[in-house]
PDB file of C-alpha atoms in Angstrom:
ATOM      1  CA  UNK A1307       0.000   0.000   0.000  1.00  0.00           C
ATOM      2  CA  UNK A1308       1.083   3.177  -0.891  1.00  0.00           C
ATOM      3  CA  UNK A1309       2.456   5.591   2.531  1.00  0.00           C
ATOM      4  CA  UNK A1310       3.321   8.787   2.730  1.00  0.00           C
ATOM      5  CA  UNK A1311       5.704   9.739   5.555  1.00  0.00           C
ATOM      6  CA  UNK A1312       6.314  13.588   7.155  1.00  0.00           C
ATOM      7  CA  UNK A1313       9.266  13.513   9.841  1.00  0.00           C
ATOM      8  CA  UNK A1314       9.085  16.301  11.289  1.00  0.00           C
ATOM      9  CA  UNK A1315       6.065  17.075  13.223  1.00  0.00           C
ATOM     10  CA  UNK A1316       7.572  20.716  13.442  1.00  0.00           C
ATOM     11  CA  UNK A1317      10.160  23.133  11.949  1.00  0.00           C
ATOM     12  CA  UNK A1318      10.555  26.838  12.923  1.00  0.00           C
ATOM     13  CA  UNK A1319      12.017  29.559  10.834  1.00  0.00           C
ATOM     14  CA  UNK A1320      13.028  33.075  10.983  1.00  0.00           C
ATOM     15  CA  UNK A1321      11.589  35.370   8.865  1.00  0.00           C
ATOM     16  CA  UNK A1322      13.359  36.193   5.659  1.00  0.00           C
ATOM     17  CA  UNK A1323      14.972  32.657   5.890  1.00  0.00           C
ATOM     18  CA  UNK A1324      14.979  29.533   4.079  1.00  0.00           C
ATOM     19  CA  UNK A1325      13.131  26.182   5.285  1.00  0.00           C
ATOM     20  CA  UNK A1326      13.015  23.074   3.561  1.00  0.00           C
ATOM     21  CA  UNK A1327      10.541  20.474   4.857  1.00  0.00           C
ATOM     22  CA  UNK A1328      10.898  16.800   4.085  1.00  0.00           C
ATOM     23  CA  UNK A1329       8.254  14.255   3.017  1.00  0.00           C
ATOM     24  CA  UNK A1330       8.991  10.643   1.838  1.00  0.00           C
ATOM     25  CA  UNK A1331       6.742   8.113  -0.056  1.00  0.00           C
ATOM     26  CA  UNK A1332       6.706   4.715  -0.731  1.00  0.00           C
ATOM     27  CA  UNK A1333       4.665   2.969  -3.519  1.00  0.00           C
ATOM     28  CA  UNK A1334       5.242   0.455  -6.745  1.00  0.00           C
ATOM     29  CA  UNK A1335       3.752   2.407  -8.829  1.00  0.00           C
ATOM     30  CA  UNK A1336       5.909   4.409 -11.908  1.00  0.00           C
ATOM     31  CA  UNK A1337       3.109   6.967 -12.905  1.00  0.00           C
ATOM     32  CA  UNK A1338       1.828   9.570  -9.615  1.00  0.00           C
ATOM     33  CA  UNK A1339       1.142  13.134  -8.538  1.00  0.00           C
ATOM     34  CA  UNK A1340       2.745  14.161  -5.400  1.00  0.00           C
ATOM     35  CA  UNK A1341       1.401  17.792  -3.588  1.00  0.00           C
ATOM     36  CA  UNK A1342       1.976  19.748  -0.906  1.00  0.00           C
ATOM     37  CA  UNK A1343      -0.996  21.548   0.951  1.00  0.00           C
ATOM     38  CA  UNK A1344      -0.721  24.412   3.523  1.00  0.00           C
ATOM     39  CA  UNK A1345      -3.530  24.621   6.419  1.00  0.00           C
ATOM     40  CA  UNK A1346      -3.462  27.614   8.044  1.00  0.00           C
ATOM     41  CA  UNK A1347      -5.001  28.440  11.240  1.00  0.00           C
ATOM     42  CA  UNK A1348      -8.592  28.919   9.307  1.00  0.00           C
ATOM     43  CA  UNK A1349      -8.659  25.445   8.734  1.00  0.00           C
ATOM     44  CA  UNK A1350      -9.067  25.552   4.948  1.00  0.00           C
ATOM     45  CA  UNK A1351      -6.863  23.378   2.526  1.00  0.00           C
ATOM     46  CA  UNK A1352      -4.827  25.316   0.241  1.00  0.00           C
ATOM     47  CA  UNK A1353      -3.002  23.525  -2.772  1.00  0.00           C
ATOM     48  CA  UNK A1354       0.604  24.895  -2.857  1.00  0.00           C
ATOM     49  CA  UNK A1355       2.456  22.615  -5.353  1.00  0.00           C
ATOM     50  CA  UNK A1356       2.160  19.598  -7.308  1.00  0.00           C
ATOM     51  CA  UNK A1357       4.637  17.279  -9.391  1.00  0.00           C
ATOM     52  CA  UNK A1358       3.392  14.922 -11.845  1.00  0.00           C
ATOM     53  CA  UNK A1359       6.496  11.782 -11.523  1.00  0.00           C
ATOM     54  CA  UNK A1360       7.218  12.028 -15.313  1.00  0.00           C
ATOM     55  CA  UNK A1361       8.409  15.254 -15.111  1.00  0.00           C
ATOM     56  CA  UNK A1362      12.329  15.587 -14.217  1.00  0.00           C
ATOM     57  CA  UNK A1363      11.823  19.374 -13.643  1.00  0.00           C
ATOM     58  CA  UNK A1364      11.525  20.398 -10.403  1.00  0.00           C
ATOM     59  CA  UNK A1365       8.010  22.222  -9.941  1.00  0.00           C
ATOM     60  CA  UNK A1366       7.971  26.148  -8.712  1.00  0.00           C
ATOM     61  CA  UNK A1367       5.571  28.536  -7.469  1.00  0.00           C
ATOM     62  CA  UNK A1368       6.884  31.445  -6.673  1.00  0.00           C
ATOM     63  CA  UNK A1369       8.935  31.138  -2.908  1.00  0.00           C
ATOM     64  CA  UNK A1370       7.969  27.432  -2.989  1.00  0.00           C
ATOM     65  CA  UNK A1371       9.982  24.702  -4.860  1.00  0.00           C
ATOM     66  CA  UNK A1372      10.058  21.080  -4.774  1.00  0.00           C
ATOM     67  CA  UNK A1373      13.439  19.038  -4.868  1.00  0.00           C
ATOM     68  CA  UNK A1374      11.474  15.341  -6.263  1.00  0.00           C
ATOM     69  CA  UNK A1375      13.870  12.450  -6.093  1.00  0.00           C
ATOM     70  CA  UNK A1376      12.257   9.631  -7.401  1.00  0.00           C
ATOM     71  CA  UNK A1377      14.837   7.033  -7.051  1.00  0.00           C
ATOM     72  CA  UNK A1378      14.855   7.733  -3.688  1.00  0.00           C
ATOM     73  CA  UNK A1379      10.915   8.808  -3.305  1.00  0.00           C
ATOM     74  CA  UNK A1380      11.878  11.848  -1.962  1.00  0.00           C
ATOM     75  CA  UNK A1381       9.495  14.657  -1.885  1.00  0.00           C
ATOM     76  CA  UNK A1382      10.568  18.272  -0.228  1.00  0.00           C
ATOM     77  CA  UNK A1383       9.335  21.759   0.280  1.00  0.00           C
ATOM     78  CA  UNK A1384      11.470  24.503   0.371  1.00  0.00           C
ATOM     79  CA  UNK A1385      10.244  27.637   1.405  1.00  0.00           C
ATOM     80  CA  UNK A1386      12.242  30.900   0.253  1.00  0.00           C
ATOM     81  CA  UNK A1387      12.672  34.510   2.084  1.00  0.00           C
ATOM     82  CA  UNK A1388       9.545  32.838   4.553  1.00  0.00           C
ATOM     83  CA  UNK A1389       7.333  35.937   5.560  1.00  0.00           C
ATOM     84  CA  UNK A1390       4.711  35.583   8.622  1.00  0.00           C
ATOM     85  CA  UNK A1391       1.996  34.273   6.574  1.00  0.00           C
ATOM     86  CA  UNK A1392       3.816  31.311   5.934  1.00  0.00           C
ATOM     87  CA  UNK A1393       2.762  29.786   9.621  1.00  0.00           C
ATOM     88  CA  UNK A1394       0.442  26.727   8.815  1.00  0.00           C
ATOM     89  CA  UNK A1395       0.573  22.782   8.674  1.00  0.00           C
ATOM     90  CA  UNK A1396       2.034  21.938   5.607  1.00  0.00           C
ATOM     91  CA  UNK A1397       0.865  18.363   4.419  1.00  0.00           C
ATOM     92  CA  UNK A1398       2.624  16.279   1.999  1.00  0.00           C
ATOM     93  CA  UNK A1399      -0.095  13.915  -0.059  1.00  0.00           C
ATOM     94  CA  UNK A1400       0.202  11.558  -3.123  1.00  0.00           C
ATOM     95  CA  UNK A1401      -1.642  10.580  -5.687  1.00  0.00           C
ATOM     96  CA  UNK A1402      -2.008   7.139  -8.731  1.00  0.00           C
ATOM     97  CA  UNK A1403      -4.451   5.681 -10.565  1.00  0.00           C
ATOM     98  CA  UNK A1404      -3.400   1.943  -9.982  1.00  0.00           C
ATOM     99  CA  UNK A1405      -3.004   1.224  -6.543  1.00  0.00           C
ATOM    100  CA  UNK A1406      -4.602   4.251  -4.373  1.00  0.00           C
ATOM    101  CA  UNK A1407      -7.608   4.481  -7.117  1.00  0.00           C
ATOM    102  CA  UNK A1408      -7.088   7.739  -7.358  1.00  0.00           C
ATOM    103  CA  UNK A1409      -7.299   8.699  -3.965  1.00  0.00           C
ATOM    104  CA  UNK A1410      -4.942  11.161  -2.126  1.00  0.00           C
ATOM    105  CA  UNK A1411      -2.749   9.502   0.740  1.00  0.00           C
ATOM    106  CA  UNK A1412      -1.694  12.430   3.209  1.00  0.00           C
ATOM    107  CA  UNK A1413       0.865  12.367   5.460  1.00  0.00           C
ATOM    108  CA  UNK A1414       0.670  13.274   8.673  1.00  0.00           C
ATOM    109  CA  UNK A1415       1.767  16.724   8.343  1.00  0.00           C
ATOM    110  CA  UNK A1416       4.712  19.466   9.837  1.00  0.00           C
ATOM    111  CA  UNK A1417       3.739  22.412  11.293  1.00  0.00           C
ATOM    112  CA  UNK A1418       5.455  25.630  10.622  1.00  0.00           C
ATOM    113  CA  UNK A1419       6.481  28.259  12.808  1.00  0.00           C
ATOM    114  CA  UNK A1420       7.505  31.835  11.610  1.00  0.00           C
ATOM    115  CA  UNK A1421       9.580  34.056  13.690  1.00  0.00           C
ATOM    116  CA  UNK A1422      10.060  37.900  13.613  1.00  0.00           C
TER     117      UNK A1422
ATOM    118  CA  UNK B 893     -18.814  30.553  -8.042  1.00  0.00           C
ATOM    119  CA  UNK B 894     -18.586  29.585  -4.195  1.00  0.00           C
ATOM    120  CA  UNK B 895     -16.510  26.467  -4.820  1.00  0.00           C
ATOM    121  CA  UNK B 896     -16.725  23.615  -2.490  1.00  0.00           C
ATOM    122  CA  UNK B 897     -19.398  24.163   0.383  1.00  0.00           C
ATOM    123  CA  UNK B 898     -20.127  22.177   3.837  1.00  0.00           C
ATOM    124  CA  UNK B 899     -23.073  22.545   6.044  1.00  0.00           C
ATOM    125  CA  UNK B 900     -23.294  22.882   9.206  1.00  0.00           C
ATOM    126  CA  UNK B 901     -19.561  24.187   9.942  1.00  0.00           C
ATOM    127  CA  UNK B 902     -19.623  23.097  13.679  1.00  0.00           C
ATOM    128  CA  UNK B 903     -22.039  20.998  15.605  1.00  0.00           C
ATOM    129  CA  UNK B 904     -22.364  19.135  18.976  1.00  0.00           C
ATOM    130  CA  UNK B 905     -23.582  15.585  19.365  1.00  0.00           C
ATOM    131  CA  UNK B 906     -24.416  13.443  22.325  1.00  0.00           C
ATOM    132  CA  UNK B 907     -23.814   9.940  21.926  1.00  0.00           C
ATOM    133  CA  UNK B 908     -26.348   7.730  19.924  1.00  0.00           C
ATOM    134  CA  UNK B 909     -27.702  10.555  17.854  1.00  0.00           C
ATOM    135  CA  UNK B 910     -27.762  10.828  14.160  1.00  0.00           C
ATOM    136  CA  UNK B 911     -26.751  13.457  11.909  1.00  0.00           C
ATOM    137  CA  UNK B 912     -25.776  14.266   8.145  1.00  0.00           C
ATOM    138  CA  UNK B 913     -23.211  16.784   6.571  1.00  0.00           C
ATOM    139  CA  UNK B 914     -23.754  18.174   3.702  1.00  0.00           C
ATOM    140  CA  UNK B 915     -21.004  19.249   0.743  1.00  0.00           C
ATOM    141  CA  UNK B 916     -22.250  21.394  -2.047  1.00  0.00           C
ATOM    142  CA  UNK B 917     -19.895  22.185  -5.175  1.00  0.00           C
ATOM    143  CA  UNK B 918     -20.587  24.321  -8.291  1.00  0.00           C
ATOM    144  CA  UNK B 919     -17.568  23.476  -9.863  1.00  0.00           C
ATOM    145  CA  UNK B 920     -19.631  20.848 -11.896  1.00  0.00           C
ATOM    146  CA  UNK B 921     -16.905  17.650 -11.130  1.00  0.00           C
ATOM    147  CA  UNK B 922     -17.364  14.286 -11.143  1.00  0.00           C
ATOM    148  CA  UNK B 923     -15.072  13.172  -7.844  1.00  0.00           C
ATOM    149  CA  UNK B 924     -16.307  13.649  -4.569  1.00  0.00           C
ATOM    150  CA  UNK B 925     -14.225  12.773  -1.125  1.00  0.00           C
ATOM    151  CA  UNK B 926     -14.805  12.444   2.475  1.00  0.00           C
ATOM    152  CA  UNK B 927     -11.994  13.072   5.006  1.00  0.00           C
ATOM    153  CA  UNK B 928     -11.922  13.164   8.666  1.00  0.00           C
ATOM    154  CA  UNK B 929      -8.529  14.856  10.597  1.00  0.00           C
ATOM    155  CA  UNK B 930      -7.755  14.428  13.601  1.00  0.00           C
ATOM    156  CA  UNK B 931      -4.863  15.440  15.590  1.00  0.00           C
ATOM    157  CA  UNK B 932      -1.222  14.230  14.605  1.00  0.00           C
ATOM    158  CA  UNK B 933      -2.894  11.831  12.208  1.00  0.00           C
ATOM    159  CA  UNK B 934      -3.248  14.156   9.158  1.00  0.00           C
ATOM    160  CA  UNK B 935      -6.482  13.475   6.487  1.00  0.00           C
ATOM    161  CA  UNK B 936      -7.852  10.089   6.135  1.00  0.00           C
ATOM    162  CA  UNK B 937     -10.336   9.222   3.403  1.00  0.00           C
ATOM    163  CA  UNK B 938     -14.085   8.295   4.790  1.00  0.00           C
ATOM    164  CA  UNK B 939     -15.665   7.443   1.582  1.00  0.00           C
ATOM    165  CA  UNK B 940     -15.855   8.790  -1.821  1.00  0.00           C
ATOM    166  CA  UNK B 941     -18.060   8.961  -5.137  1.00  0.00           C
ATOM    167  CA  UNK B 942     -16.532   8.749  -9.001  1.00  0.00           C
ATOM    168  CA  UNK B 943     -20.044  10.502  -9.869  1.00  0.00           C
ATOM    169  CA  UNK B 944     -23.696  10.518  -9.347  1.00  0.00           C
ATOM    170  CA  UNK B 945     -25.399   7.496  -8.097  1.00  0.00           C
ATOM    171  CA  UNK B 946     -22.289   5.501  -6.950  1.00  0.00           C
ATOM    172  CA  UNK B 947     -20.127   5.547  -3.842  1.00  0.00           C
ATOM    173  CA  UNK B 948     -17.329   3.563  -2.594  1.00  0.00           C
ATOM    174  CA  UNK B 949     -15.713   3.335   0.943  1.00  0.00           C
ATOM    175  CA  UNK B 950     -12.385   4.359   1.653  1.00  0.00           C
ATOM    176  CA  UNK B 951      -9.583   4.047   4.268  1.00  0.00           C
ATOM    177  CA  UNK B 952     -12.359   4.427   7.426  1.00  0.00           C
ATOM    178  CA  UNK B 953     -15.655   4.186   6.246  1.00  0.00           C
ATOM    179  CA  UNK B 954     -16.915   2.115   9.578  1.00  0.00           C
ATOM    180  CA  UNK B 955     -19.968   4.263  11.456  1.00  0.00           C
ATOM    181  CA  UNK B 956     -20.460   6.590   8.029  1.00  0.00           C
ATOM    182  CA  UNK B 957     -22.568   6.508   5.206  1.00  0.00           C
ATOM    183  CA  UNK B 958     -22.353   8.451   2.158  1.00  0.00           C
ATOM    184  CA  UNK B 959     -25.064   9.150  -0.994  1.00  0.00           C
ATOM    185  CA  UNK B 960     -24.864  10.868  -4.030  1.00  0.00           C
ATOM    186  CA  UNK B 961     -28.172  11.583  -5.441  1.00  0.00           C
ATOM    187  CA  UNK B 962     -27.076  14.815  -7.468  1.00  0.00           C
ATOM    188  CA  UNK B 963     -23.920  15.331  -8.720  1.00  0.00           C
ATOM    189  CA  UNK B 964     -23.153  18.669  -6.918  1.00  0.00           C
ATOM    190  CA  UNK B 965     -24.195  16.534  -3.208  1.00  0.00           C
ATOM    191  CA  UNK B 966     -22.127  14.581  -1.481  1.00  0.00           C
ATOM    192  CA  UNK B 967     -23.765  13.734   1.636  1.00  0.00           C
ATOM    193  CA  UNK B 968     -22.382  12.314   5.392  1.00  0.00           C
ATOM    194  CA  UNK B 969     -24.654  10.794   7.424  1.00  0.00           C
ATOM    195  CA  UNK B 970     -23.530   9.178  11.163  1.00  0.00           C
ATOM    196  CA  UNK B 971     -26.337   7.065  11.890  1.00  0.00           C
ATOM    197  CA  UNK B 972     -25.759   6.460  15.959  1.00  0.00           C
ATOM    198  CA  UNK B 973     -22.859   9.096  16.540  1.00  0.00           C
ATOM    199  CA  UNK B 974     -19.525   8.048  19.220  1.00  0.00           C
ATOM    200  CA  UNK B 975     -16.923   9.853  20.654  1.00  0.00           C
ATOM    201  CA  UNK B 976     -14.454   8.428  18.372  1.00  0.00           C
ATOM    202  CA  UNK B 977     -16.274  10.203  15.678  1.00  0.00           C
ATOM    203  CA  UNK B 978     -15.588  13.656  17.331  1.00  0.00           C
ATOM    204  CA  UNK B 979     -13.566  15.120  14.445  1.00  0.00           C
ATOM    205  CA  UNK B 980     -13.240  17.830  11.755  1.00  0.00           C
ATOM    206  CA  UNK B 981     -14.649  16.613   8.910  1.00  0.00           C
ATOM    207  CA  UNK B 982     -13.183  17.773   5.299  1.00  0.00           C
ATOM    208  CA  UNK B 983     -15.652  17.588   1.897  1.00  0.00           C
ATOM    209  CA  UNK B 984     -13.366  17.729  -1.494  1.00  0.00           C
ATOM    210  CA  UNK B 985     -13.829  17.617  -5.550  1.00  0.00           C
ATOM    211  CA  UNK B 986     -12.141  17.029  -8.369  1.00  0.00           C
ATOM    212  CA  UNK B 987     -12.335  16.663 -12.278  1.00  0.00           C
ATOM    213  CA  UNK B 988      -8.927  15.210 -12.171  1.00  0.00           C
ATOM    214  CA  UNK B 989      -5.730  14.794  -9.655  1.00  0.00           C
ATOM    215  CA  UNK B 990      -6.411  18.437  -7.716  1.00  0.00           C
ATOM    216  CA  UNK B 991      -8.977  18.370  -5.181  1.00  0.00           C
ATOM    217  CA  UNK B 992     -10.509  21.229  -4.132  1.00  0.00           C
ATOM    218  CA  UNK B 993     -11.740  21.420  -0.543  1.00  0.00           C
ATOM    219  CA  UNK B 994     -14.285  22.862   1.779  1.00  0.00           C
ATOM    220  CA  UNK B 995     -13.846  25.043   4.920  1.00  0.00           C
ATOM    221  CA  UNK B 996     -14.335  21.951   7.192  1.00  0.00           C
ATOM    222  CA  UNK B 997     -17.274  20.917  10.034  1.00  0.00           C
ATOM    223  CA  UNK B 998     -15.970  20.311  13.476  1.00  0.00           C
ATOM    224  CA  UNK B 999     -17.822  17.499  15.068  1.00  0.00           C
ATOM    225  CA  UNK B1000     -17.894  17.157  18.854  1.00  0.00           C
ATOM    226  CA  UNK B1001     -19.015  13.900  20.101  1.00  0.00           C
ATOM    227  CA  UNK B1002     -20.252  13.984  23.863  1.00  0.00           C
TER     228      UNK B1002
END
């Protein structure tokens, strides 16, 4: 069965700084969408990145960038010059059409601190 | 276009009694999800519906039931509600891998 792992159950970072969080996945499958989603203290799900497996090009969105190693089924999320609004449980979640039926597996998330 | 709705957004329960949550979306998809999250354990898939008139059960569908009459519903119903359901519940679409998601209900058990 496909897993999706989150060590960290928290990070801090100071503002203006640079935080990578780490996500790992495990699955038999060769074709998948990996995500990260921010909750912030509202509760509501926001979709802040995605990477379809095929592609060997990193995926970007403005501060946020993905390092995807899928030899290792590595999935991370680095966070560039990290501003206040940042704070929020960041979940890592994965996605096929074989095995998980199209589902979304989640991990079980980091939460992010963001000092001043 | 109000996206992905859920009704009622918080609501207590005493033990044995029977409610249903209701997810609205105007987005006109096909895929329909259920999650529950609860602390440290992230989102975990209750059920979930490939389009109208069919459901199918997901990682912990025990104590739920789900229908899909209209393709823009996707109801929750607890038939005899227990603490262990006590919860904040998460509605979601899609049309293909990104799901779109409501503002969440908070269920307290009692």
């Amino acid at each position: 069965a496909q897993t999706v792992t989150q060590s960290q159950p928290e990070m801090s970072v100071q503002e203006a700084e640079t935080v990578t969080l780490s996500c790992t996945y495990d699955t038999s499958e060769s074709d998948y969408y990996l995500f990260w989603y921010k909750q912030p203290p509202s509760r509501q799900m926001i979709l802040v990145i995605r990477q379809e497996a095929y592609k060997q090009q990193n995926a970007t969105e403005n501060r946020f960038s993905v390092n995807f190693q899928k030899a290792a089924k590595s999935f991370s999320l680095k966070i560039s010059d990290s501003q206040l609004g940042d704070a929020a449980m960041y979940f890592c979640a994965y996605i096929d059409y074989g095995g998980s039926q199209g589902n979304l597996i989640f991990g079980k998330g980091t939460k992010l601190s963001v000092k001043p | 276009n109000a996206g992905v709705t859920q009704t009622p957004k918080f609501r207590v329960l005493k033990t044995g009694q029977s409610m249903t949550l209701l997810c609205a979306q105007d987005m006109n998809h096909e895929y329909m999800y259920w999650y529950r999250q609860d602390p440290g354990m992230g989102l975990r898939l209750i059920h979930y519906s490939v389009g109208e008139g069919t459901t199918a059960k997901g990682e912990v569908p025990d104590g739920y039931n789900v229908s899909r009459l209209k393709k823009q519903n996707f109801l929750l119903g607890l038939e005899s509600a227990a603490p262990s359901q006590t919860s904040v519940y998460f509605c979601a679409s899609s049309y293909s891998t990104e799901q779109f998601f409501g503002p969440g209900t908070r269920l307290t058990v009692l």
